[in-house]
JSON list of C-alpha atoms and ligand atoms in Angstrom, two decimals:
[
{"chain": "A", "resi": 293, "resn": "UNK", "atom": "CA", "xyz": [-36.50, 27.11, -150.86]},
{"chain": "A", "resi": 294, "resn": "UNK", "atom": "CA", "xyz": [-33.38, 30.08, -150.29]},
{"chain": "A", "resi": 295, "resn": "UNK", "atom": "CA", "xyz": [-33.84, 33.50, -150.04]},
{"chain": "A", "resi": 296, "resn": "UNK", "atom": "CA", "xyz": [-32.04, 36.52, -150.17]},
{"chain": "A", "resi": 297, "resn": "UNK", "atom": "CA", "xyz": [-31.73, 40.09, -147.87]},
{"chain": "A", "resi": 298, "resn": "UNK", "atom": "CA", "xyz": [-29.57, 42.78, -149.52]},
{"chain": "A", "resi": 299, "resn": "UNK", "atom": "CA", "xyz": [-28.76, 45.38, -147.40]},
{"chain": "A", "resi": 300, "resn": "UNK", "atom": "CA", "xyz": [-27.16, 48.28, -149.32]},
{"chain": "A", "resi": 301, "resn": "UNK", "atom": "CA", "xyz": [-26.23, 51.99, -147.92]},
{"chain": "A", "resi": 302, "resn": "UNK", "atom": "CA", "xyz": [-23.11, 54.34, -147.14]},
{"chain": "A", "resi": 303, "resn": "UNK", "atom": "CA", "xyz": [-20.09, 54.30, -145.32]},
{"chain": "A", "resi": 304, "resn": "UNK", "atom": "CA", "xyz": [-20.87, 53.34, -141.78]},
{"chain": "A", "resi": 305, "resn": "UNK", "atom": "CA", "xyz": [-24.20, 53.04, -141.41]},
{"chain": "A", "resi": 306, "resn": "UNK", "atom": "CA", "xyz": [-24.68, 49.90, -139.67]},
{"chain": "A", "resi": 307, "resn": "UNK", "atom": "CA", "xyz": [-25.25, 47.33, -142.67]},
{"chain": "A", "resi": 308, "resn": "UNK", "atom": "CA", "xyz": [-22.70, 45.17, -141.30]},
{"chain": "A", "resi": 309, "resn": "UNK", "atom": "CA", "xyz": [-23.45, 44.77, -137.70]},
{"chain": "A", "resi": 310, "resn": "UNK", "atom": "CA", "xyz": [-27.12, 44.52, -138.54]},
{"chain": "A", "resi": 311, "resn": "UNK", "atom": "CA", "xyz": [-26.63, 42.15, -141.02]},
{"chain": "A", "resi": 312, "resn": "UNK", "atom": "CA", "xyz": [-24.45, 39.75, -138.81]},
{"chain": "A", "resi": 313, "resn": "UNK", "atom": "CA", "xyz": [-27.32, 39.49, -136.46]},
{"chain": "A", "resi": 314, "resn": "UNK", "atom": "CA", "xyz": [-30.17, 39.28, -138.89]},
{"chain": "A", "resi": 315, "resn": "UNK", "atom": "CA", "xyz": [-28.10, 36.01, -140.32]},
{"chain": "A", "resi": 316, "resn": "UNK", "atom": "CA", "xyz": [-27.56, 34.49, -136.90]},
{"chain": "A", "resi": 317, "resn": "UNK", "atom": "CA", "xyz": [-30.99, 35.14, -135.95]},
{"chain": "A", "resi": 318, "resn": "UNK", "atom": "CA", "xyz": [-32.22, 33.77, -139.26]},
{"chain": "A", "resi": 319, "resn": "UNK", "atom": "CA", "xyz": [-29.58, 31.11, -139.60]},
{"chain": "A", "resi": 320, "resn": "UNK", "atom": "CA", "xyz": [-28.13, 31.96, -142.79]},
{"chain": "A", "resi": 321, "resn": "UNK", "atom": "CA", "xyz": [-24.88, 32.95, -144.31]},
{"chain": "A", "resi": 322, "resn": "UNK", "atom": "CA", "xyz": [-23.70, 36.75, -143.82]},
{"chain": "A", "resi": 323, "resn": "UNK", "atom": "CA", "xyz": [-21.99, 37.77, -146.95]},
{"chain": "A", "resi": 324, "resn": "UNK", "atom": "CA", "xyz": [-19.70, 41.32, -146.06]},
{"chain": "A", "resi": 325, "resn": "UNK", "atom": "CA", "xyz": [-18.94, 42.48, -149.47]},
{"chain": "A", "resi": 326, "resn": "UNK", "atom": "CA", "xyz": [-17.33, 45.44, -148.25]},
{"chain": "A", "resi": 327, "resn": "UNK", "atom": "CA", "xyz": [-14.58, 43.18, -147.17]},
{"chain": "A", "resi": 328, "resn": "UNK", "atom": "CA", "xyz": [-14.36, 41.59, -150.58]},
{"chain": "A", "resi": 329, "resn": "UNK", "atom": "CA", "xyz": [-13.43, 45.00, -151.99]},
{"chain": "A", "resi": 330, "resn": "UNK", "atom": "CA", "xyz": [-11.34, 45.65, -149.38]},
{"chain": "A", "resi": 331, "resn": "UNK", "atom": "CA", "xyz": [-9.45, 42.43, -149.56]},
{"chain": "A", "resi": 332, "resn": "UNK", "atom": "CA", "xyz": [-8.68, 43.35, -153.31]},
{"chain": "A", "resi": 333, "resn": "UNK", "atom": "CA", "xyz": [-7.27, 46.60, -152.07]},
{"chain": "A", "resi": 334, "resn": "UNK", "atom": "CA", "xyz": [-5.15, 45.09, -149.82]},
{"chain": "A", "resi": 335, "resn": "UNK", "atom": "CA", "xyz": [-3.48, 42.78, -152.53]},
{"chain": "A", "resi": 336, "resn": "UNK", "atom": "CA", "xyz": [-3.32, 45.97, -155.13]},
{"chain": "A", "resi": 337, "resn": "UNK", "atom": "CA", "xyz": [-1.85, 48.03, -152.38]},
{"chain": "A", "resi": 338, "resn": "UNK", "atom": "CA", "xyz": [0.49, 45.03, -151.12]},
{"chain": "A", "resi": 339, "resn": "UNK", "atom": "CA", "xyz": [1.67, 44.34, -154.67]},
{"chain": "A", "resi": 340, "resn": "UNK", "atom": "CA", "xyz": [2.05, 47.91, -155.63]},
{"chain": "A", "resi": 341, "resn": "UNK", "atom": "CA", "xyz": [-0.08, 47.64, -158.37]},
{"chain": "A", "resi": 342, "resn": "UNK", "atom": "CA", "xyz": [-1.14, 50.59, -160.97]},
{"chain": "A", "resi": 343, "resn": "UNK", "atom": "CA", "xyz": [-4.92, 50.43, -161.37]},
{"chain": "A", "resi": 344, "resn": "UNK", "atom": "CA", "xyz": [-4.82, 52.47, -164.13]},
{"chain": "A", "resi": 345, "resn": "UNK", "atom": "CA", "xyz": [-2.92, 49.89, -166.13]},
{"chain": "A", "resi": 346, "resn": "UNK", "atom": "CA", "xyz": [-5.82, 47.54, -167.19]},
{"chain": "A", "resi": 347, "resn": "UNK", "atom": "CA", "xyz": [-3.31, 44.38, -168.21]},
{"chain": "A", "resi": 348, "resn": "UNK", "atom": "CA", "xyz": [-1.96, 44.68, -164.55]},
{"chain": "A", "resi": 349, "resn": "UNK", "atom": "CA", "xyz": [-5.24, 45.42, -162.98]},
{"chain": "A", "resi": 350, "resn": "UNK", "atom": "CA", "xyz": [-6.50, 42.20, -165.16]},
{"chain": "A", "resi": 351, "resn": "UNK", "atom": "CA", "xyz": [-3.51, 40.13, -164.43]},
{"chain": "A", "resi": 352, "resn": "UNK", "atom": "CA", "xyz": [-3.96, 40.79, -160.57]},
{"chain": "A", "resi": 353, "resn": "UNK", "atom": "CA", "xyz": [-7.69, 40.24, -160.67]},
{"chain": "A", "resi": 354, "resn": "UNK", "atom": "CA", "xyz": [-6.83, 36.49, -161.97]},
{"chain": "A", "resi": 355, "resn": "UNK", "atom": "CA", "xyz": [-4.55, 36.15, -159.20]},
{"chain": "A", "resi": 356, "resn": "UNK", "atom": "CA", "xyz": [-6.67, 36.89, -156.30]},
{"chain": "A", "resi": 357, "resn": "UNK", "atom": "CA", "xyz": [-8.73, 33.98, -154.28]},
{"chain": "A", "resi": 358, "resn": "UNK", "atom": "CA", "xyz": [-11.26, 35.02, -152.03]},
{"chain": "A", "resi": 359, "resn": "UNK", "atom": "CA", "xyz": [-12.62, 32.83, -149.37]},
{"chain": "A", "resi": 360, "resn": "UNK", "atom": "CA", "xyz": [-14.74, 33.39, -146.27]},
{"chain": "A", "resi": 361, "resn": "UNK", "atom": "CA", "xyz": [-14.22, 31.21, -143.18]},
{"chain": "A", "resi": 362, "resn": "UNK", "atom": "CA", "xyz": [-15.27, 31.05, -139.79]},
{"chain": "A", "resi": 363, "resn": "UNK", "atom": "CA", "xyz": [-12.93, 31.14, -136.12]},
{"chain": "A", "resi": 364, "resn": "UNK", "atom": "CA", "xyz": [-15.32, 30.83, -132.80]},
{"chain": "A", "resi": 365, "resn": "UNK", "atom": "CA", "xyz": [-15.07, 34.12, -132.79]},
{"chain": "A", "resi": 366, "resn": "UNK", "atom": "CA", "xyz": [-15.96, 36.01, -136.45]},
{"chain": "A", "resi": 367, "resn": "UNK", "atom": "CA", "xyz": [-16.28, 34.92, -140.05]},
{"chain": "A", "resi": 368, "resn": "UNK", "atom": "CA", "xyz": [-12.80, 35.85, -141.74]},
{"chain": "A", "resi": 369, "resn": "UNK", "atom": "CA", "xyz": [-11.38, 36.63, -144.79]},
{"chain": "A", "resi": 370, "resn": "UNK", "atom": "CA", "xyz": [-9.35, 34.84, -146.52]},
{"chain": "A", "resi": 371, "resn": "UNK", "atom": "CA", "xyz": [-6.99, 36.06, -149.26]},
{"chain": "A", "resi": 372, "resn": "UNK", "atom": "CA", "xyz": [-4.81, 33.54, -151.31]},
{"chain": "A", "resi": 373, "resn": "UNK", "atom": "CA", "xyz": [-4.73, 31.54, -147.88]},
{"chain": "A", "resi": 374, "resn": "UNK", "atom": "CA", "xyz": [-3.89, 34.36, -145.30]},
{"chain": "A", "resi": 375, "resn": "UNK", "atom": "CA", "xyz": [-6.37, 36.06, -143.03]},
{"chain": "A", "resi": 376, "resn": "UNK", "atom": "CA", "xyz": [-6.38, 39.58, -144.17]},
{"chain": "A", "resi": 377, "resn": "UNK", "atom": "CA", "xyz": [-9.76, 40.02, -141.56]},
{"chain": "A", "resi": 378, "resn": "UNK", "atom": "CA", "xyz": [-7.49, 42.82, -139.53]},
{"chain": "A", "resi": 379, "resn": "UNK", "atom": "CA", "xyz": [-5.57, 44.18, -142.18]},
{"chain": "A", "resi": 380, "resn": "UNK", "atom": "CA", "xyz": [-8.48, 45.28, -144.49]},
{"chain": "A", "resi": 381, "resn": "UNK", "atom": "CA", "xyz": [-9.71, 47.32, -142.05]},
{"chain": "A", "resi": 382, "resn": "UNK", "atom": "CA", "xyz": [-6.58, 50.08, -142.26]},
{"chain": "A", "resi": 383, "resn": "UNK", "atom": "CA", "xyz": [-6.87, 53.60, -142.99]},
{"chain": "A", "resi": 384, "resn": "UNK", "atom": "CA", "xyz": [-4.45, 53.22, -146.12]},
{"chain": "A", "resi": 385, "resn": "UNK", "atom": "CA", "xyz": [-7.05, 50.49, -147.16]},
{"chain": "A", "resi": 386, "resn": "UNK", "atom": "CA", "xyz": [-9.98, 52.67, -146.37]},
{"chain": "A", "resi": 387, "resn": "UNK", "atom": "CA", "xyz": [-8.38, 55.36, -148.17]},
{"chain": "A", "resi": 388, "resn": "UNK", "atom": "CA", "xyz": [-7.85, 53.53, -152.08]},
{"chain": "A", "resi": 389, "resn": "UNK", "atom": "CA", "xyz": [-10.96, 51.11, -151.76]},
{"chain": "A", "resi": 390, "resn": "UNK", "atom": "CA", "xyz": [-13.37, 53.44, -153.50]},
{"chain": "A", "resi": 391, "resn": "UNK", "atom": "CA", "xyz": [-11.04, 54.20, -156.37]},
{"chain": "A", "resi": 392, "resn": "UNK", "atom": "CA", "xyz": [-10.29, 50.17, -156.82]},
{"chain": "A", "resi": 393, "resn": "UNK", "atom": "CA", "xyz": [-14.00, 49.65, -156.52]},
{"chain": "A", "resi": 394, "resn": "UNK", "atom": "CA", "xyz": [-14.99, 51.52, -159.18]},
{"chain": "A", "resi": 395, "resn": "UNK", "atom": "CA", "xyz": [-13.18, 49.38, -161.50]},
{"chain": "A", "resi": 396, "resn": "UNK", "atom": "CA", "xyz": [-15.10, 47.04, -163.99]},
{"chain": "A", "resi": 397, "resn": "UNK", "atom": "CA", "xyz": [-12.44, 44.49, -163.82]},
{"chain": "A", "resi": 398, "resn": "UNK", "atom": "CA", "xyz": [-12.68, 44.90, -159.96]},
{"chain": "A", "resi": 399, "resn": "UNK", "atom": "CA", "xyz": [-16.41, 44.56, -159.85]},
{"chain": "A", "resi": 400, "resn": "UNK", "atom": "CA", "xyz": [-17.18, 41.61, -162.47]},
{"chain": "A", "resi": 401, "resn": "UNK", "atom": "CA", "xyz": [-15.21, 39.24, -160.91]},
{"chain": "A", "resi": 402, "resn": "UNK", "atom": "CA", "xyz": [-16.54, 40.29, -157.46]},
{"chain": "A", "resi": 403, "resn": "UNK", "atom": "CA", "xyz": [-20.25, 40.72, -158.58]},
{"chain": "A", "resi": 404, "resn": "UNK", "atom": "CA", "xyz": [-19.91, 37.07, -160.27]},
{"chain": "A", "resi": 405, "resn": "UNK", "atom": "CA", "xyz": [-18.59, 35.54, -157.05]},
{"chain": "A", "resi": 406, "resn": "UNK", "atom": "CA", "xyz": [-21.27, 37.09, -154.47]},
{"chain": "A", "resi": 407, "resn": "UNK", "atom": "CA", "xyz": [-24.18, 35.94, -157.15]},
{"chain": "A", "resi": 408, "resn": "UNK", "atom": "CA", "xyz": [-22.73, 32.15, -157.07]},
{"chain": "A", "resi": 409, "resn": "UNK", "atom": "CA", "xyz": [-22.51, 32.27, -153.36]},
{"chain": "A", "resi": 410, "resn": "UNK", "atom": "CA", "xyz": [-26.56, 33.80, -153.22]},
{"chain": "A", "resi": 411, "resn": "UNK", "atom": "CA", "xyz": [-27.41, 31.12, -155.52]},
{"chain": "A", "resi": 412, "resn": "UNK", "atom": "CA", "xyz": [-26.69, 28.29, -153.11]},
{"chain": "A", "resi": 413, "resn": "UNK", "atom": "CA", "xyz": [-27.89, 29.19, -149.96]},
{"chain": "A", "resi": 414, "resn": "UNK", "atom": "CA", "xyz": [-30.25, 32.07, -147.92]},
{"chain": "A", "resi": 415, "resn": "UNK", "atom": "CA", "xyz": [-27.80, 34.94, -147.39]},
{"chain": "A", "resi": 416, "resn": "UNK", "atom": "CA", "xyz": [-27.87, 38.43, -146.09]},
{"chain": "A", "resi": 417, "resn": "UNK", "atom": "CA", "xyz": [-25.75, 40.28, -148.18]},
{"chain": "A", "resi": 418, "resn": "UNK", "atom": "CA", "xyz": [-24.30, 44.11, -147.68]},
{"chain": "A", "resi": 419, "resn": "UNK", "atom": "CA", "xyz": [-22.68, 46.66, -149.87]},
{"chain": "A", "resi": 420, "resn": "UNK", "atom": "CA", "xyz": [-23.45, 49.38, -151.83]},
{"chain": "A", "resi": 421, "resn": "UNK", "atom": "CA", "xyz": [-25.08, 48.04, -155.36]},
{"chain": "A", "resi": 422, "resn": "UNK", "atom": "CA", "xyz": [-26.52, 44.56, -153.54]},
{"chain": "A", "resi": 423, "resn": "UNK", "atom": "CA", "xyz": [-30.31, 45.42, -154.26]},
{"chain": "A", "resi": 424, "resn": "UNK", "atom": "CA", "xyz": [-29.57, 47.03, -157.77]},
{"chain": "A", "resi": 425, "resn": "UNK", "atom": "CA", "xyz": [-26.95, 44.87, -159.62]},
{"chain": "A", "resi": 426, "resn": "UNK", "atom": "CA", "xyz": [-26.08, 41.61, -157.37]},
{"chain": "A", "resi": 427, "resn": "UNK", "atom": "CA", "xyz": [-29.29, 40.46, -156.50]},
{"chain": "A", "resi": 428, "resn": "UNK", "atom": "CA", "xyz": [-32.10, 42.89, -158.14]},
{"chain": "A", "resi": 429, "resn": "UNK", "atom": "CA", "xyz": [-34.60, 39.68, -157.43]},
{"chain": "A", "resi": 430, "resn": "UNK", "atom": "CA", "xyz": [-34.02, 39.75, -153.49]},
{"chain": "A", "resi": 431, "resn": "UNK", "atom": "CA", "xyz": [-37.20, 39.16, -151.73]},
{"chain": "A", "resi": 432, "resn": "UNK", "atom": "CA", "xyz": [-36.04, 41.95, -148.98]},
{"chain": "A", "resi": 433, "resn": "UNK", "atom": "CA", "xyz": [-34.31, 45.05, -149.75]},
{"chain": "A", "resi": 434, "resn": "UNK", "atom": "CA", "xyz": [-32.86, 47.64, -147.21]},
{"chain": "A", "resi": 435, "resn": "UNK", "atom": "CA", "xyz": [-31.35, 51.18, -147.36]},
{"chain": "A", "resi": 436, "resn": "UNK", "atom": "CA", "xyz": [-29.35, 51.88, -144.20]},
{"chain": "A", "resi": 437, "resn": "UNK", "atom": "CA", "xyz": [-28.47, 55.77, -144.15]},
{"chain": "A", "resi": 438, "resn": "UNK", "atom": "CA", "xyz": [-27.74, 58.05, -141.01]},
{"chain": "A", "resi": 439, "resn": "UNK", "atom": "CA", "xyz": [-26.49, 61.81, -140.53]},
{"chain": "A", "resi": 440, "resn": "UNK", "atom": "CA", "xyz": [-22.68, 61.53, -141.73]},
{"chain": "A", "resi": 441, "resn": "UNK", "atom": "CA", "xyz": [-21.66, 62.73, -138.42]},
{"chain": "A", "resi": 442, "resn": "UNK", "atom": "CA", "xyz": [-23.16, 59.97, -136.58]},
{"chain": "A", "resi": 443, "resn": "UNK", "atom": "CA", "xyz": [-22.23, 57.44, -138.97]},
{"chain": "A", "resi": 444, "resn": "UNK", "atom": "CA", "xyz": [-18.53, 59.27, -138.27]},
{"chain": "A", "resi": 445, "resn": "UNK", "atom": "CA", "xyz": [-18.89, 59.10, -134.33]},
{"chain": "A", "resi": 446, "resn": "UNK", "atom": "CA", "xyz": [-19.83, 55.27, -134.24]},
{"chain": "A", "resi": 447, "resn": "UNK", "atom": "CA", "xyz": [-16.59, 54.61, -136.90]},
{"chain": "A", "resi": 448, "resn": "UNK", "atom": "CA", "xyz": [-14.50, 56.73, -134.50]},
{"chain": "A", "resi": 449, "resn": "UNK", "atom": "CA", "xyz": [-15.93, 54.35, -131.19]},
{"chain": "A", "resi": 450, "resn": "UNK", "atom": "CA", "xyz": [-15.46, 50.99, -133.50]},
{"chain": "A", "resi": 451, "resn": "UNK", "atom": "CA", "xyz": [-11.84, 51.90, -134.72]},
{"chain": "A", "resi": 452, "resn": "UNK", "atom": "CA", "xyz": [-10.86, 53.29, -130.78]},
{"chain": "A", "resi": 453, "resn": "UNK", "atom": "CA", "xyz": [-11.82, 49.35, -129.87]},
{"chain": "A", "resi": 454, "resn": "UNK", "atom": "CA", "xyz": [-10.01, 47.75, -132.38]},
{"chain": "A", "resi": 455, "resn": "UNK", "atom": "CA", "xyz": [-6.98, 50.06, -131.65]},
{"chain": "A", "resi": 456, "resn": "UNK", "atom": "CA", "xyz": [-6.83, 51.93, -134.91]},
{"chain": "A", "resi": 457, "resn": "UNK", "atom": "CA", "xyz": [-6.03, 55.78, -133.49]},
{"chain": "A", "resi": 458, "resn": "UNK", "atom": "CA", "xyz": [-4.55, 57.27, -136.58]},
{"chain": "A", "resi": 459, "resn": "UNK", "atom": "CA", "xyz": [-7.67, 59.39, -137.70]},
{"chain": "A", "resi": 460, "resn": "UNK", "atom": "CA", "xyz": [-9.44, 61.85, -135.43]},
{"chain": "A", "resi": 461, "resn": "UNK", "atom": "CA", "xyz": [-13.31, 62.46, -135.17]},
{"chain": "A", "resi": 462, "resn": "UNK", "atom": "CA", "xyz": [-13.04, 65.38, -137.88]},
{"chain": "A", "resi": 463, "resn": "UNK", "atom": "CA", "xyz": [-10.73, 63.27, -140.21]},
{"chain": "A", "resi": 464, "resn": "UNK", "atom": "CA", "xyz": [-13.22, 60.36, -140.58]},
{"chain": "A", "resi": 465, "resn": "UNK", "atom": "CA", "xyz": [-16.06, 62.29, -140.98]},
{"chain": "A", "resi": 466, "resn": "UNK", "atom": "CA", "xyz": [-14.52, 63.82, -143.92]},
{"chain": "A", "resi": 467, "resn": "UNK", "atom": "CA", "xyz": [-13.10, 60.46, -145.27]},
{"chain": "A", "resi": 468, "resn": "UNK", "atom": "CA", "xyz": [-16.75, 59.13, -144.73]},
{"chain": "A", "resi": 469, "resn": "UNK", "atom": "CA", "xyz": [-18.04, 62.28, -146.94]},
{"chain": "A", "resi": 470, "resn": "UNK", "atom": "CA", "xyz": [-15.37, 61.67, -149.51]},
{"chain": "A", "resi": 471, "resn": "UNK", "atom": "CA", "xyz": [-16.16, 58.23, -149.93]},
{"chain": "A", "resi": 472, "resn": "UNK", "atom": "CA", "xyz": [-19.70, 58.55, -150.05]},
{"chain": "A", "resi": 473, "resn": "UNK", "atom": "CA", "xyz": [-19.45, 60.96, -152.55]},
{"chain": "A", "resi": 474, "resn": "UNK", "atom": "CA", "xyz": [-17.05, 58.77, -154.67]},
{"chain": "A", "resi": 475, "resn": "UNK", "atom": "CA", "xyz": [-19.23, 55.79, -154.70]},
{"chain": "A", "resi": 476, "resn": "UNK", "atom": "CA", "xyz": [-22.70, 57.31, -155.53]},
{"chain": "A", "resi": 477, "resn": "UNK", "atom": "CA", "xyz": [-21.42, 59.28, -158.45]},
{"chain": "A", "resi": 478, "resn": "UNK", "atom": "CA", "xyz": [-19.05, 56.56, -159.94]},
{"chain": "A", "resi": 479, "resn": "UNK", "atom": "CA", "xyz": [-20.08, 55.03, -163.61]},
{"chain": "A", "resi": 480, "resn": "UNK", "atom": "CA", "xyz": [-20.20, 51.72, -162.89]},
{"chain": "A", "resi": 481, "resn": "UNK", "atom": "CA", "xyz": [-23.10, 50.67, -160.13]},
{"chain": "A", "resi": 482, "resn": "UNK", "atom": "CA", "xyz": [-22.92, 53.93, -158.00]},
{"chain": "A", "resi": 483, "resn": "UNK", "atom": "CA", "xyz": [-24.33, 53.71, -154.59]},
{"chain": "A", "resi": 484, "resn": "UNK", "atom": "CA", "xyz": [-28.22, 54.45, -155.02]},
{"chain": "A", "resi": 485, "resn": "UNK", "atom": "CA", "xyz": [-31.65, 53.13, -153.43]},
{"chain": "A", "resi": 486, "resn": "UNK", "atom": "CA", "xyz": [-33.14, 50.58, -155.49]},
{"chain": "A", "resi": 487, "resn": "UNK", "atom": "CA", "xyz": [-36.84, 51.31, -156.02]},
{"chain": "A", "resi": 488, "resn": "UNK", "atom": "CA", "xyz": [-38.18, 48.46, -154.04]},
{"chain": "A", "resi": 489, "resn": "UNK", "atom": "CA", "xyz": [-36.18, 48.93, -151.16]},
{"chain": "A", "resi": 490, "resn": "UNK", "atom": "CA", "xyz": [-37.40, 49.91, -147.55]},
{"chain": "A", "resi": 491, "resn": "UNK", "atom": "CA", "xyz": [-35.15, 52.74, -146.08]},
{"chain": "A", "resi": 492, "resn": "UNK", "atom": "CA", "xyz": [-34.37, 52.75, -142.82]},
{"chain": "A", "resi": 493, "resn": "UNK", "atom": "CA", "xyz": [-32.66, 56.16, -141.33]},
{"chain": "A", "resi": 494, "resn": "UNK", "atom": "CA", "xyz": [-30.46, 54.99, -138.32]},
{"chain": "A", "resi": 495, "resn": "UNK", "atom": "CA", "xyz": [-29.52, 58.15, -136.48]},
{"chain": "A", "resi": 496, "resn": "UNK", "atom": "CA", "xyz": [-31.90, 57.80, -134.06]},
{"chain": "A", "resi": 497, "resn": "UNK", "atom": "CA", "xyz": [-32.51, 54.56, -133.56]},
{"chain": "A", "resi": 498, "resn": "UNK", "atom": "CA", "xyz": [-30.62, 51.82, -131.97]},
{"chain": "A", "resi": 499, "resn": "UNK", "atom": "CA", "xyz": [-28.56, 48.94, -133.15]},
{"chain": "A", "resi": 500, "resn": "UNK", "atom": "CA", "xyz": [-31.85, 46.66, -131.83]},
{"chain": "A", "resi": 501, "resn": "UNK", "atom": "CA", "xyz": [-34.36, 48.88, -133.43]},
{"chain": "A", "resi": 502, "resn": "UNK", "atom": "CA", "xyz": [-32.69, 48.37, -136.71]},
{"chain": "A", "resi": 503, "resn": "UNK", "atom": "CA", "xyz": [-32.37, 44.24, -136.36]},
{"chain": "A", "resi": 504, "resn": "UNK", "atom": "CA", "xyz": [-36.24, 44.54, -135.57]},
{"chain": "A", "resi": 505, "resn": "UNK", "atom": "CA", "xyz": [-37.35, 46.81, -138.59]},
{"chain": "A", "resi": 506, "resn": "UNK", "atom": "CA", "xyz": [-35.44, 44.12, -140.39]},
{"chain": "A", "resi": 507, "resn": "UNK", "atom": "CA", "xyz": [-36.41, 41.11, -139.06]},
{"chain": "A", "resi": 508, "resn": "UNK", "atom": "CA", "xyz": [-39.97, 42.34, -138.92]},
{"chain": "A", "resi": 509, "resn": "UNK", "atom": "CA", "xyz": [-40.51, 42.62, -142.52]},
{"chain": "A", "resi": 510, "resn": "UNK", "atom": "CA", "xyz": [-38.46, 39.46, -143.35]},
{"chain": "A", "resi": 511, "resn": "UNK", "atom": "CA", "xyz": [-41.18, 36.56, -142.74]},
{"chain": "A", "resi": 512, "resn": "UNK", "atom": "CA", "xyz": [-39.08, 33.25, -142.98]},
{"chain": "B", "resi": 815, "resn": "CDP", "atom": "O1", "xyz": [-17.84, 49.28, -143.83]},
{"chain": "B", "resi": 815, "resn": "CDP", "atom": "P1", "xyz": [-17.90, 50.20, -144.10]},
{"chain": "B", "resi": 815, "resn": "CDP", "atom": "O2", "xyz": [-18.91, 51.10, -144.38]},
{"chain": "B", "resi": 815, "resn": "CDP", "atom": "O3", "xyz": [-16.40, 51.22, -144.17]},
{"chain": "B", "resi": 815, "resn": "CDP", "atom": "O4", "xyz": [-17.49, 50.23, -146.05]},
{"chain": "B", "resi": 815, "resn": "CDP", "atom": "P2", "xyz": [-17.48, 48.66, -146.63]},
{"chain": "B", "resi": 815, "resn": "CDP", "atom": "O5", "xyz": [-18.91, 48.32, -146.62]},
{"chain": "B", "resi": 815, "resn": "CDP", "atom": "O6", "xyz": [-16.15, 48.10, -145.75]},
{"chain": "B", "resi": 815, "resn": "CDP", "atom": "O7", "xyz": [-17.14, 49.39, -148.45]},
{"chain": "B", "resi": 815, "resn": "CDP", "atom": "C1", "xyz": [-15.67, 49.56, -148.68]},
{"chain": "B", "resi": 815, "resn": "CDP", "atom": "C2", "xyz": [-15.98, 50.08, -149.95]},
{"chain": "B", "resi": 815, "resn": "CDP", "atom": "O8", "xyz": [-16.01, 49.09, -151.00]},
{"chain": "B", "resi": 815, "resn": "CDP", "atom": "C3", "xyz": [-16.87, 51.18, -150.10]},
{"chain": "B", "resi": 815, "resn": "CDP", "atom": "O9", "xyz": [-16.38, 52.28, -149.88]},
{"chain": "B", "resi": 815, "resn": "CDP", "atom": "C4", "xyz": [-16.87, 50.92, -151.28]},
{"chain": "B", "resi": 815, "resn": "CDP", "atom": "O10", "xyz": [-16.15, 51.72, -152.39]},
{"chain": "B", "resi": 815, "resn": "CDP", "atom": "C5", "xyz": [-16.73, 49.63, -151.80]},
{"chain": "B", "resi": 815, "resn": "CDP", "atom": "N1", "xyz": [-17.94, 48.47, -151.90]},
{"chain": "B", "resi": 815, "resn": "CDP", "atom": "C6", "xyz": [-18.72, 48.78, -153.38]},
{"chain": "B", "resi": 815, "resn": "CDP", "atom": "O11", "xyz": [-18.19, 49.17, -154.53]},
{"chain": "B", "resi": 815, "resn": "CDP", "atom": "N2", "xyz": [-19.24, 47.77, -153.50]},
{"chain": "B", "resi": 815, "resn": "CDP", "atom": "C7", "xyz": [-20.17, 46.45, -152.32]},
{"chain": "B", "resi": 815, "resn": "CDP", "atom": "N3", "xyz": [-20.78, 46.21, -152.76]},
{"chain": "B", "resi": 815, "resn": "CDP", "atom": "C8", "xyz": [-19.70, 47.19, -151.23]},
{"chain": "B", "resi": 815, "resn": "CDP", "atom": "C9", "xyz": [-18.26, 47.69, -151.13]}
]
């Protein structure tokens, strides 16, 4: 029997980090849906697609193939046979990803891929609409949150480690608040807490405590 774990929440709330560890511990697949929206955004920026032009956007979506792969160190995201795992984390992509993700044509294609993956195997999937739209039947649903300052600080440290140094802590905080506002107020599949989700506020929790909170709820 396959089962699904859905983790939603605002930017940099620890979803991906926790989801990866949980997936490893349970030996199931981790799907980073944010990486898929970022890959689409990368393609759109590279090819200078005008997302307000429905015809161009539809054509672009038909040209996009997204796959997950892994090397010995980490999971990779492959866009049309190109490894874009690092490119999709750039500040430029981050600035545009919410506007791209708000488009119906984009969401329809990515949600279909996500649902298809989850029918074949047990998954931990993280994003904004997993418990509400993509996997409403998921056995386990979590909503991660934390104070914006704490989330910005985490992302700042993460970025520093990756060599992304083009934003100050203040700029990152503003950017995170702006993106959350956009994601929570869009028309299609806005970020919100699913009725049956367990809320985990990570403001004062360590990573391990968040992992434990998920694992202790999941009985498999
Ligand atoms: O890792 P971070 O918190 O920066 O965000 P992400 O998970 O990589 O997601 C990037 C963006 O993709 C979000 O701000 C949303 O606009 C969009 N997204 C979405 O609309 N639906 C999802 N299921 C996942 C991400």
